[in-house]
Short mmCIF file of N, CA and C in Angstrom, two decimals:
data_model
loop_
_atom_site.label_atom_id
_atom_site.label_comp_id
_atom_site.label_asym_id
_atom_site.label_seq_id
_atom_site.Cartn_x
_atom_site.Cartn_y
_atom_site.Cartn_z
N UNK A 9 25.01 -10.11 18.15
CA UNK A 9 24.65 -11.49 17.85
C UNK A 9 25.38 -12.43 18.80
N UNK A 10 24.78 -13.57 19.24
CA UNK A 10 24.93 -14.46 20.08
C UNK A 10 26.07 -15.55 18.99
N UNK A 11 27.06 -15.72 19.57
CA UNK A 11 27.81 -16.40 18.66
C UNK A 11 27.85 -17.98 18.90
N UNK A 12 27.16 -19.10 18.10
CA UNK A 12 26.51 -20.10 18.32
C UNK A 12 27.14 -21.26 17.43
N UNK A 13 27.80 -21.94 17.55
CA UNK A 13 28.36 -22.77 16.99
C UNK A 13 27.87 -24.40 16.60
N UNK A 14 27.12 -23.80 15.56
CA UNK A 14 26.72 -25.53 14.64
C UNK A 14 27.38 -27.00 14.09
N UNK A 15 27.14 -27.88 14.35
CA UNK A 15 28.21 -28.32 13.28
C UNK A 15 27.20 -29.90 12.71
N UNK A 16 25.76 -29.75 13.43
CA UNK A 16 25.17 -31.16 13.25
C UNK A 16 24.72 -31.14 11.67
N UNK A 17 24.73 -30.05 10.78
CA UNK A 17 24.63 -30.19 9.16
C UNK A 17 25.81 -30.81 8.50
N UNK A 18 27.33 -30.53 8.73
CA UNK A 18 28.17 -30.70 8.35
C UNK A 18 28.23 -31.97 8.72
N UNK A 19 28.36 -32.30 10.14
CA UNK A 19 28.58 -33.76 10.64
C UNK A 19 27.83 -35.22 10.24
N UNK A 20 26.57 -34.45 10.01
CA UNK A 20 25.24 -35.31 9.30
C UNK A 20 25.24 -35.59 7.71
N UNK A 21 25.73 -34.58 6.89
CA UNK A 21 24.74 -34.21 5.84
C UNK A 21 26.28 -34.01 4.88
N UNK A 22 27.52 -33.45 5.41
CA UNK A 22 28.18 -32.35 4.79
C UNK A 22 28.97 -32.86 3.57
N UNK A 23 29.33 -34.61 3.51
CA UNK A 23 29.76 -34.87 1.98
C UNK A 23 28.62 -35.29 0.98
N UNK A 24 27.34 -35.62 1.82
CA UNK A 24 25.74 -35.95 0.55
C UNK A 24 25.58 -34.70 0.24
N UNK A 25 25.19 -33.73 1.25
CA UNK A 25 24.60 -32.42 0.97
C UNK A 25 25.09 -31.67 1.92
N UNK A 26 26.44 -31.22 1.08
CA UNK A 26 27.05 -29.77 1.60
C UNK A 26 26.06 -28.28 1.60
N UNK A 27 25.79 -28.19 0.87
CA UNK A 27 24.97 -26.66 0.85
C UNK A 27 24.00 -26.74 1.77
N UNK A 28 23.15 -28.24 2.03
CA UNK A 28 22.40 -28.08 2.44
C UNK A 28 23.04 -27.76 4.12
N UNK A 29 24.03 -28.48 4.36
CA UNK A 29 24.61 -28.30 5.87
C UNK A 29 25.19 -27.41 6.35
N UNK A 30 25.91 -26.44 4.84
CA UNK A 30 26.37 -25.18 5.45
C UNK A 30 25.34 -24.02 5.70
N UNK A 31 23.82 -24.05 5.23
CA UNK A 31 22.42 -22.84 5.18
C UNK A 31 22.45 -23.87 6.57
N UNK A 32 22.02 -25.21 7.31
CA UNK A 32 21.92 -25.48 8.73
C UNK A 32 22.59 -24.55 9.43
N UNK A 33 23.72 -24.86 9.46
CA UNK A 33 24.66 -24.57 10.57
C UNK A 33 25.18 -23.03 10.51
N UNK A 34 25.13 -22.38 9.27
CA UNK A 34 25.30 -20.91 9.30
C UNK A 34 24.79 -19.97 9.15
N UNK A 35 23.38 -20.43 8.34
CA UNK A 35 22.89 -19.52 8.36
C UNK A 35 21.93 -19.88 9.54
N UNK A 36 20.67 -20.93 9.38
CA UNK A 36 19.89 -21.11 10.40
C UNK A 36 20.24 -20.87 11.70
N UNK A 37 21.16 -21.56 12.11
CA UNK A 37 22.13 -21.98 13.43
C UNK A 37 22.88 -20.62 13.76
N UNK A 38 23.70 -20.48 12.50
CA UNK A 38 24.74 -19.17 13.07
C UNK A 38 24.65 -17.73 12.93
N UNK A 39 23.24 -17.55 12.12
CA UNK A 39 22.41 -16.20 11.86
C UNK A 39 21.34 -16.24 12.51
N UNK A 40 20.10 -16.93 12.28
CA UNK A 40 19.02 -16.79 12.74
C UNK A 40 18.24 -17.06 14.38
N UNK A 41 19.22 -18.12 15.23
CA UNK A 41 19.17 -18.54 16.06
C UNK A 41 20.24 -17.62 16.95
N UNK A 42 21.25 -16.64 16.38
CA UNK A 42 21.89 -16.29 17.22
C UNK A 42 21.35 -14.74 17.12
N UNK A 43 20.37 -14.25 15.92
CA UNK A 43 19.88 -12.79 16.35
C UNK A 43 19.35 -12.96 17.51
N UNK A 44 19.42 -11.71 18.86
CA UNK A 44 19.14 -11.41 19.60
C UNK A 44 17.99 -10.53 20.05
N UNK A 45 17.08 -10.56 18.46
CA UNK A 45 15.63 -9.88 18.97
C UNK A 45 14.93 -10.89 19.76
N UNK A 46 15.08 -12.26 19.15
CA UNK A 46 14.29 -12.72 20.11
C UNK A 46 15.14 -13.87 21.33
N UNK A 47 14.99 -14.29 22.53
CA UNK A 47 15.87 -14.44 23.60
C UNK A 47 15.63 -16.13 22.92
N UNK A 48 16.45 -17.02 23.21
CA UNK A 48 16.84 -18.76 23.09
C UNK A 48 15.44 -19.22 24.05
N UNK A 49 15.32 -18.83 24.89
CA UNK A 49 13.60 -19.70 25.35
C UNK A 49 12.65 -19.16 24.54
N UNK A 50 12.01 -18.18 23.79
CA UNK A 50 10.95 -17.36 22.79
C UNK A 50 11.42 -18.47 21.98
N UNK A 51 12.84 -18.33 21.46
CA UNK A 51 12.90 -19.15 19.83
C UNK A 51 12.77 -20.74 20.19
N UNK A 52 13.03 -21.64 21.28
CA UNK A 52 12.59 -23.01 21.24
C UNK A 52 11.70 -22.78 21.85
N UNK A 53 10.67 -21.97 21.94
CA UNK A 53 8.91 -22.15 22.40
C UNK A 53 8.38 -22.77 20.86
N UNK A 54 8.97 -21.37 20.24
CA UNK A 54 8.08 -21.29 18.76
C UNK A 54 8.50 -22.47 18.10
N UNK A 55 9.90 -23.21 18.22
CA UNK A 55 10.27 -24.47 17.08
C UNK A 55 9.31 -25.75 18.06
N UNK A 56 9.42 -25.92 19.17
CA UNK A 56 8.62 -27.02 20.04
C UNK A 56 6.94 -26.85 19.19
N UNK A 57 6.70 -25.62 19.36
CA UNK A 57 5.16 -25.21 19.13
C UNK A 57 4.75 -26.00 16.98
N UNK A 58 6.13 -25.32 16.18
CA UNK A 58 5.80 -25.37 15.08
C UNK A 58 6.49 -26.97 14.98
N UNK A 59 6.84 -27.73 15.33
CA UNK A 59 7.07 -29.04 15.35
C UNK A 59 5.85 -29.72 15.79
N UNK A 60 5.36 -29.85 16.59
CA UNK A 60 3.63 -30.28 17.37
C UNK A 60 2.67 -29.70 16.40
N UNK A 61 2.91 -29.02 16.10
CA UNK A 61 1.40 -28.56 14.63
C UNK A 61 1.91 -29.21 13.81
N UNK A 62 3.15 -29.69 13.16
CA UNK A 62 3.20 -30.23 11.90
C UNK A 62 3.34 -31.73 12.04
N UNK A 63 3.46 -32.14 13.59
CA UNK A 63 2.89 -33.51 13.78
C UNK A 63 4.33 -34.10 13.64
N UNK A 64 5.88 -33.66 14.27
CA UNK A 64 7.14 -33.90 13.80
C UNK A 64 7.87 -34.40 15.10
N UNK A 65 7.38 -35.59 15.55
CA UNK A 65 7.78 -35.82 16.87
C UNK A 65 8.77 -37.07 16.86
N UNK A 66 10.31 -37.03 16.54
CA UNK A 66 10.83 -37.49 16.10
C UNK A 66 12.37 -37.14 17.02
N UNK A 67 13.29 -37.27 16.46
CA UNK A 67 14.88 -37.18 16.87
C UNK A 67 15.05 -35.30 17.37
N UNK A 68 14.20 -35.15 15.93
CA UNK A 68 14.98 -33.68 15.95
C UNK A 68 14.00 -32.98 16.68
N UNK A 69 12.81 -32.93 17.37
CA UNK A 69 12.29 -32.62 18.73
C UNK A 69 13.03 -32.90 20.04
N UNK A 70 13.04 -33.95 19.69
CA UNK A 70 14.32 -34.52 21.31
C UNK A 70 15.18 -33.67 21.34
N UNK A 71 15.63 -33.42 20.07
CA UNK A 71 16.69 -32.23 20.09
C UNK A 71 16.63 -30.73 20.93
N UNK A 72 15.27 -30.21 20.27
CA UNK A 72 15.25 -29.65 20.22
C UNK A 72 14.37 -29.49 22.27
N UNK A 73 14.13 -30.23 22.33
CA UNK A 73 12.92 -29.71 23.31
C UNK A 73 14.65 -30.18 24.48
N UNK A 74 15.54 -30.99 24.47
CA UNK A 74 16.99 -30.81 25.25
C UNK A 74 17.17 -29.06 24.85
N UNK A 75 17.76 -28.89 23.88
CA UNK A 75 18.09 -27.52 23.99
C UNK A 75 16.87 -26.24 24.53
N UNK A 76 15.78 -26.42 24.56
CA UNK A 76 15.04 -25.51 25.02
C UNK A 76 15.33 -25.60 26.78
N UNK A 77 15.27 -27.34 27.36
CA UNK A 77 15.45 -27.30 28.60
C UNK A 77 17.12 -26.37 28.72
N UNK A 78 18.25 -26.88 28.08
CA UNK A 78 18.98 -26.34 27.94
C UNK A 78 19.48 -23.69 27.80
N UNK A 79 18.04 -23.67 27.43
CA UNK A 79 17.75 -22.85 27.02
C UNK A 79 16.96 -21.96 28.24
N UNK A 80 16.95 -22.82 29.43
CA UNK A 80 16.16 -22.67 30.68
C UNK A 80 14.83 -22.38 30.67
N UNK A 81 14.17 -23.45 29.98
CA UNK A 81 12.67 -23.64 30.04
C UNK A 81 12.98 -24.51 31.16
N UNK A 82 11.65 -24.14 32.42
CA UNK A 82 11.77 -25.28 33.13
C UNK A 82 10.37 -26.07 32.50
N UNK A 83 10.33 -26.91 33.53
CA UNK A 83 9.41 -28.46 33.61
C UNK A 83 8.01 -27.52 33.91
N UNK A 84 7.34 -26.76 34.40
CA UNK A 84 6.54 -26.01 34.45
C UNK A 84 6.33 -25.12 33.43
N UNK A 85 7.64 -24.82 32.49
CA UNK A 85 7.37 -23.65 31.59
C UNK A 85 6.44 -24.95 30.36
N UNK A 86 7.44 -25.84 30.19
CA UNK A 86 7.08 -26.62 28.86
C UNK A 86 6.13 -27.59 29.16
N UNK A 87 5.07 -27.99 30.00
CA UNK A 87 4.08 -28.30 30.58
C UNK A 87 3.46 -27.04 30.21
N UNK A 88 3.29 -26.25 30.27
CA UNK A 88 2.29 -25.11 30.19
C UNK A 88 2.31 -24.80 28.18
N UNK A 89 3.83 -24.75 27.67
CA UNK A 89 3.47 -24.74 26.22
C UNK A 89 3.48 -25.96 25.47
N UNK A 90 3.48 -26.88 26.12
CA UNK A 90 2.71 -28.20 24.76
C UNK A 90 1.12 -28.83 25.49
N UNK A 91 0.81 -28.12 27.05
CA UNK A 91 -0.59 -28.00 27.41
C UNK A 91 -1.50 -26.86 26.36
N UNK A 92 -0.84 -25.84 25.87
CA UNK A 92 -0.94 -24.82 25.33
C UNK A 92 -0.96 -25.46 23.58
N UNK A 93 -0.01 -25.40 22.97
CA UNK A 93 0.10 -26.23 21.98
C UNK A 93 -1.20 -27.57 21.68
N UNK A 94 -1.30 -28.30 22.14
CA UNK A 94 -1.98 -29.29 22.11
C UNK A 94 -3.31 -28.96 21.36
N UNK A 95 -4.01 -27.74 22.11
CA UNK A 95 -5.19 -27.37 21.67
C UNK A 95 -5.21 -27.23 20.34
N UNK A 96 -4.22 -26.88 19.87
CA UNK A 96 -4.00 -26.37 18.40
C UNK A 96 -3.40 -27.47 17.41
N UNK A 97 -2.49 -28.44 17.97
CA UNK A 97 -1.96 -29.91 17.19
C UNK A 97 -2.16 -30.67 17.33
N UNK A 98 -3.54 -30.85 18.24
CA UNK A 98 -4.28 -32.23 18.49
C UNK A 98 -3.26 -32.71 19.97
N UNK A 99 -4.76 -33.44 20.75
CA UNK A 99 -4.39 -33.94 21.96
C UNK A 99 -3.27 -35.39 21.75
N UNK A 100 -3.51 -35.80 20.87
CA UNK A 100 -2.59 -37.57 20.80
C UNK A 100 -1.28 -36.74 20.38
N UNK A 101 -1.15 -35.51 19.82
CA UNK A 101 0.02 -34.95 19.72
C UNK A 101 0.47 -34.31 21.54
N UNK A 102 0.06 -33.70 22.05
CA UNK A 102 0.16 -33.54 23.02
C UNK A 102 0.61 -34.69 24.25
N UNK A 103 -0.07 -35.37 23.93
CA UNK A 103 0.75 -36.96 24.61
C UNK A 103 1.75 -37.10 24.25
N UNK A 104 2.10 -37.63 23.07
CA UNK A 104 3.64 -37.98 22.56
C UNK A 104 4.27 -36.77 22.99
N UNK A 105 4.14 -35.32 22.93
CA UNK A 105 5.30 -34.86 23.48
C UNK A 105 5.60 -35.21 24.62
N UNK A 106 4.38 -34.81 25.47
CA UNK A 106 4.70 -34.78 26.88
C UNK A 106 5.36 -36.18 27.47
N UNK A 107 5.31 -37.29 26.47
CA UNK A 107 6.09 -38.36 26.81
C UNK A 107 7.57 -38.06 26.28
N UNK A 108 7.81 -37.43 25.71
CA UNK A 108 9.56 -37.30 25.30
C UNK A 108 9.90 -36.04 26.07
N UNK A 109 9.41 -35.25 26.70
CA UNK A 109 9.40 -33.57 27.57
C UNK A 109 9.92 -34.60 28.63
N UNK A 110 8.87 -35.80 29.45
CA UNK A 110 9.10 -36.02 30.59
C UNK A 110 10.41 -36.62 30.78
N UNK A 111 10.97 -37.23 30.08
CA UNK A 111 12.35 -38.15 29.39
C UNK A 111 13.64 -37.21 29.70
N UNK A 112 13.14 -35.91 28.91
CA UNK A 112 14.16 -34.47 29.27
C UNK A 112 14.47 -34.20 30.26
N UNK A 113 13.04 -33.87 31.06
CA UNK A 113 13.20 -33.25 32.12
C UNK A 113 13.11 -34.07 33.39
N UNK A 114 13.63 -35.51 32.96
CA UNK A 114 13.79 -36.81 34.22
C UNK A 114 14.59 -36.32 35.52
N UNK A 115 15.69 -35.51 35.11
CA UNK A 115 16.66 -35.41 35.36
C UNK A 115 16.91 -34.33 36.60
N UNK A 116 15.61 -33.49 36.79
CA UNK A 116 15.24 -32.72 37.84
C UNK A 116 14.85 -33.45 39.13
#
């Protein structure tokens, strides 16, 4: 296991809703994100992908679509999966990402 250190449940959440910040950060974060069946670009394909179907284009995409670049998706990979995506979460979803993707990946 990939040893992955959370702490945005605790930091966010952890004196309203402790339980809920310690299942974030240890289990989600420090179990599920750090099994190694599947590699850190597979697992922020699938959260980018299941965020855009449920229409969740918000903070915690920014988040997440930084850590996928982070995760070494390039600007060609994630152009190809929310071109990909889109078909399936609607095109006006597909815009708004690709307007917060391009924001990410300014920086190239």
């Amino acid at each position: 296991m990939r040893d992955i250190k959370q702490t945005a449940g605790r930091d966010n959440l952890g004196e309203f809703a402790p339980t809920f910040a310690q299942i974030n950060d240890d289990v989600l974060f420090g179990q599920i994100w750090a099994d190694e069946t599947l590699d850190l670009k597979t697992r922020s394909t699938i959260v980018i992908s299941v965020f855009m179907g449920r229409g969740l284009v918000d903070s915690s995409l920014r988040h997440h679509l930084e850590l996928a670049k982070k995760n070494g998706i390039t600007r060609e990979e994630i152009s190809a999966i929310i071109s990909q995506a889109a078909f399936y979460a609607g095109w006006p979803m597909g815009w708004a990402v690709f307007n917060m993707a391009k924001e990410v990946w300014a920086e190239e």
